[in-house]
Each structure stands twice: as C-alpha cells, then as structure tokens.
C-alpha cells in the first residue's frame, strides 16, 4: 500500500471547507479538513454525538466553546473535545490554507 500525504492534493479555495474521510473503521473516523477562511455560521454550534480529537497541522484557527472559552490554534496544537461539548469555529486562516486532522470516536 503506497503512502499518502496530508499536505498533497490540497483543494482550491472555495466557499466551503473541504472535508475528506481518510479512514472509517470500528467506531473511529479520521478526516482531513481544509479551511480557507471559513467560520461557523452565526448562531451555529457543533453538538456532536462523538468525541473529537483535532490537530491543527497548518494555518491558524480560533475555536470558541459555549462556556466562553476561546482557543487560538497554531500548527501542532491539538484539542480533545468531548461529545456534546458545544463549540464553533470562529475564524480560519485563508492563506496558507488551514489544515486540520480530526479523529472522531465513541
């Protein structure tokens, strides 16, 4: 099986983030998310049934949690977000693209 690269074949900037499932197996899903300036819509909160471990690989982003916490993320930063911990993406860096690796699990 040949290796793949998380920084290869990045999608062109568009109006939406690009989410690509890299692996889904046994209650675990791993996604590469490429953001180019997108943010969560006003009033929208993620409220997921799964736990999420997310690593920021490139770019920059700010996450906000319903309890008021804000986390400014730079490459290498990671966050463990428990299921049903309401959060949103406040801002992502457009250039260079913001690349996330998200691992969802139960």
PDB file of C-alpha atoms in Angstrom:
ATOM      1  CA  UNK A   1       0.000   0.000   0.000  1.00  0.00           C
ATOM      2  CA  UNK A   2       1.644   3.321  -1.025  1.00  0.00           C
ATOM      3  CA  UNK A   3       1.811   6.178   1.489  1.00  0.00           C
ATOM      4  CA  UNK A   4      -0.383   9.243   1.214  1.00  0.00           C
ATOM      5  CA  UNK A   5       0.420  12.781   2.340  1.00  0.00           C
ATOM      6  CA  UNK A   6      -1.843  15.118   4.317  1.00  0.00           C
ATOM      7  CA  UNK A   7      -0.378  18.147   2.514  1.00  0.00           C
ATOM      8  CA  UNK A   8      -0.711  16.757  -1.019  1.00  0.00           C
ATOM      9  CA  UNK A   9      -3.556  17.461  -3.435  1.00  0.00           C
ATOM     10  CA  UNK A  10      -4.987  20.352  -1.432  1.00  0.00           C
ATOM     11  CA  UNK A  11      -8.286  21.566  -2.866  1.00  0.00           C
ATOM     12  CA  UNK A  12      -8.592  25.042  -4.342  1.00  0.00           C
ATOM     13  CA  UNK A  13     -10.096  27.708  -2.109  1.00  0.00           C
ATOM     14  CA  UNK A  14     -13.854  27.873  -2.366  1.00  0.00           C
ATOM     15  CA  UNK A  15     -16.882  28.968  -0.377  1.00  0.00           C
ATOM     16  CA  UNK A  16     -16.904  25.825   1.812  1.00  0.00           C
ATOM     17  CA  UNK A  17     -14.415  23.810   3.815  1.00  0.00           C
ATOM     18  CA  UNK A  18     -13.403  20.553   2.180  1.00  0.00           C
ATOM     19  CA  UNK A  19     -13.819  17.511   4.416  1.00  0.00           C
ATOM     20  CA  UNK A  20     -12.256  14.246   3.302  1.00  0.00           C
ATOM     21  CA  UNK A  21     -12.683  10.998   5.242  1.00  0.00           C
ATOM     22  CA  UNK A  22      -9.297   9.276   5.320  1.00  0.00           C
ATOM     23  CA  UNK A  23     -10.359   6.247   7.364  1.00  0.00           C
ATOM     24  CA  UNK A  24     -13.563   4.951   8.917  1.00  0.00           C
ATOM     25  CA  UNK A  25     -13.338   1.727  10.865  1.00  0.00           C
ATOM     26  CA  UNK A  26     -14.622   0.228  14.101  1.00  0.00           C
ATOM     27  CA  UNK A  27     -16.187   3.350  15.614  1.00  0.00           C
ATOM     28  CA  UNK A  28     -13.337   5.635  14.533  1.00  0.00           C
ATOM     29  CA  UNK A  29     -13.395   8.172  11.698  1.00  0.00           C
ATOM     30  CA  UNK A  30     -10.385  10.239  10.641  1.00  0.00           C
ATOM     31  CA  UNK A  31     -10.888  13.315   8.479  1.00  0.00           C
ATOM     32  CA  UNK A  32      -8.684  15.875   6.785  1.00  0.00           C
ATOM     33  CA  UNK A  33     -10.404  19.254   6.810  1.00  0.00           C
ATOM     34  CA  UNK A  34      -9.085  22.070   4.636  1.00  0.00           C
ATOM     35  CA  UNK A  35     -10.340  25.554   5.544  1.00  0.00           C
ATOM     36  CA  UNK A  36      -9.611  28.718   3.575  1.00  0.00           C
ATOM     37  CA  UNK A  37     -11.091  31.466   5.703  1.00  0.00           C
ATOM     38  CA  UNK A  38     -14.364  29.742   6.611  1.00  0.00           C
ATOM     39  CA  UNK A  39     -16.030  30.012  10.015  1.00  0.00           C
ATOM     40  CA  UNK A  40     -19.159  28.569  11.582  1.00  0.00           C
ATOM     41  CA  UNK A  41     -22.328  30.446  10.587  1.00  0.00           C
ATOM     42  CA  UNK A  42     -23.647  32.973  13.143  1.00  0.00           C
ATOM     43  CA  UNK A  43     -25.503  31.198  15.925  1.00  0.00           C
ATOM     44  CA  UNK A  44     -24.335  27.715  14.839  1.00  0.00           C
ATOM     45  CA  UNK A  45     -22.758  25.345  17.386  1.00  0.00           C
ATOM     46  CA  UNK A  46     -21.349  21.877  16.766  1.00  0.00           C
ATOM     47  CA  UNK A  47     -23.005  19.425  19.176  1.00  0.00           C
ATOM     48  CA  UNK A  48     -21.633  16.045  18.150  1.00  0.00           C
ATOM     49  CA  UNK A  49     -22.504  12.567  19.389  1.00  0.00           C
ATOM     50  CA  UNK A  50     -18.830  11.566  19.076  1.00  0.00           C
ATOM     51  CA  UNK A  51     -15.695  12.648  20.911  1.00  0.00           C
ATOM     52  CA  UNK A  52     -13.308  14.585  18.664  1.00  0.00           C
ATOM     53  CA  UNK A  53      -9.535  14.856  18.871  1.00  0.00           C
ATOM     54  CA  UNK A  54      -8.386  17.555  16.455  1.00  0.00           C
ATOM     55  CA  UNK A  55      -4.864  18.647  15.473  1.00  0.00           C
ATOM     56  CA  UNK A  56      -4.122  21.827  13.563  1.00  0.00           C
ATOM     57  CA  UNK A  57      -1.460  20.907  11.007  1.00  0.00           C
ATOM     58  CA  UNK A  58      -1.119  24.194   9.078  1.00  0.00           C
ATOM     59  CA  UNK A  59      -2.559  27.691   9.096  1.00  0.00           C
ATOM     60  CA  UNK A  60      -4.330  29.138  12.122  1.00  0.00           C
ATOM     61  CA  UNK A  61      -7.795  28.993  13.648  1.00  0.00           C
ATOM     62  CA  UNK A  62      -9.804  30.023  16.677  1.00  0.00           C
ATOM     63  CA  UNK A  63     -12.329  27.735  18.359  1.00  0.00           C
ATOM     64  CA  UNK A  64     -14.979  29.061  20.723  1.00  0.00           C
ATOM     65  CA  UNK A  65     -16.799  26.932  23.271  1.00  0.00           C
ATOM     66  CA  UNK A  66     -20.283  27.584  24.600  1.00  0.00           C
ATOM     67  CA  UNK A  67     -18.838  28.139  28.103  1.00  0.00           C
ATOM     68  CA  UNK A  68     -16.987  31.216  26.751  1.00  0.00           C
ATOM     69  CA  UNK A  69     -13.519  29.736  26.282  1.00  0.00           C
ATOM     70  CA  UNK A  70     -11.664  30.672  23.096  1.00  0.00           C
ATOM     71  CA  UNK A  71      -8.640  28.777  21.843  1.00  0.00           C
ATOM     72  CA  UNK A  72      -6.304  30.296  19.272  1.00  0.00           C
ATOM     73  CA  UNK A  73      -4.661  27.364  17.485  1.00  0.00           C
ATOM     74  CA  UNK A  74      -1.372  27.260  15.602  1.00  0.00           C
ATOM     75  CA  UNK A  75       0.303  24.353  13.803  1.00  0.00           C
ATOM     76  CA  UNK A  76       0.912  21.492  16.197  1.00  0.00           C
ATOM     77  CA  UNK A  77      -1.821  22.472  18.660  1.00  0.00           C
ATOM     78  CA  UNK A  78      -4.417  19.826  19.465  1.00  0.00           C
ATOM     79  CA  UNK A  79      -7.697  19.736  21.378  1.00  0.00           C
ATOM     80  CA  UNK A  80      -9.739  16.873  22.814  1.00  0.00           C
ATOM     81  CA  UNK A  81     -13.418  17.818  22.518  1.00  0.00           C
ATOM     82  CA  UNK A  82     -15.830  15.532  24.402  1.00  0.00           C
ATOM     83  CA  UNK A  83     -19.117  14.520  22.807  1.00  0.00           C
ATOM     84  CA  UNK A  84     -21.821  17.197  23.189  1.00  0.00           C
ATOM     85  CA  UNK A  85     -19.307  19.904  24.133  1.00  0.00           C
ATOM     86  CA  UNK A  86     -20.811  22.707  22.077  1.00  0.00           C
ATOM     87  CA  UNK A  87     -18.214  24.576  20.053  1.00  0.00           C
ATOM     88  CA  UNK A  88     -17.787  26.584  16.867  1.00  0.00           C
ATOM     89  CA  UNK A  89     -15.034  27.738  14.519  1.00  0.00           C
ATOM     90  CA  UNK A  90     -14.670  31.499  14.879  1.00  0.00           C
ATOM     91  CA  UNK A  91     -12.058  32.035  12.183  1.00  0.00           C
ATOM     92  CA  UNK A  92      -9.619  30.136   9.975  1.00  0.00           C
ATOM     93  CA  UNK A  93      -6.609  31.438   8.097  1.00  0.00           C
ATOM     94  CA  UNK A  94      -7.179  31.562   4.344  1.00  0.00           C
ATOM     95  CA  UNK A  95      -3.609  31.702   3.073  1.00  0.00           C
ATOM     96  CA  UNK A  96      -1.894  29.430   3.551  1.00  0.00           C
ATOM     97  CA  UNK A  97      -4.815  27.066   3.981  1.00  0.00           C
ATOM     98  CA  UNK A  98      -5.724  25.829   7.439  1.00  0.00           C
ATOM     99  CA  UNK A  99      -5.409  22.043   7.557  1.00  0.00           C
ATOM    100  CA  UNK A 100      -6.960  20.016  10.358  1.00  0.00           C
ATOM    101  CA  UNK A 101      -6.706  16.323  11.200  1.00  0.00           C
ATOM    102  CA  UNK A 102      -9.833  15.291  13.106  1.00  0.00           C
ATOM    103  CA  UNK A 103     -10.319  11.929  14.792  1.00  0.00           C
ATOM    104  CA  UNK A 104     -13.901  11.105  15.816  1.00  0.00           C
ATOM    105  CA  UNK A 105     -14.578   8.189  18.162  1.00  0.00           C
ATOM    106  CA  UNK A 106     -17.129   6.776  20.598  1.00  0.00           C
TER     107      UNK A 106
END
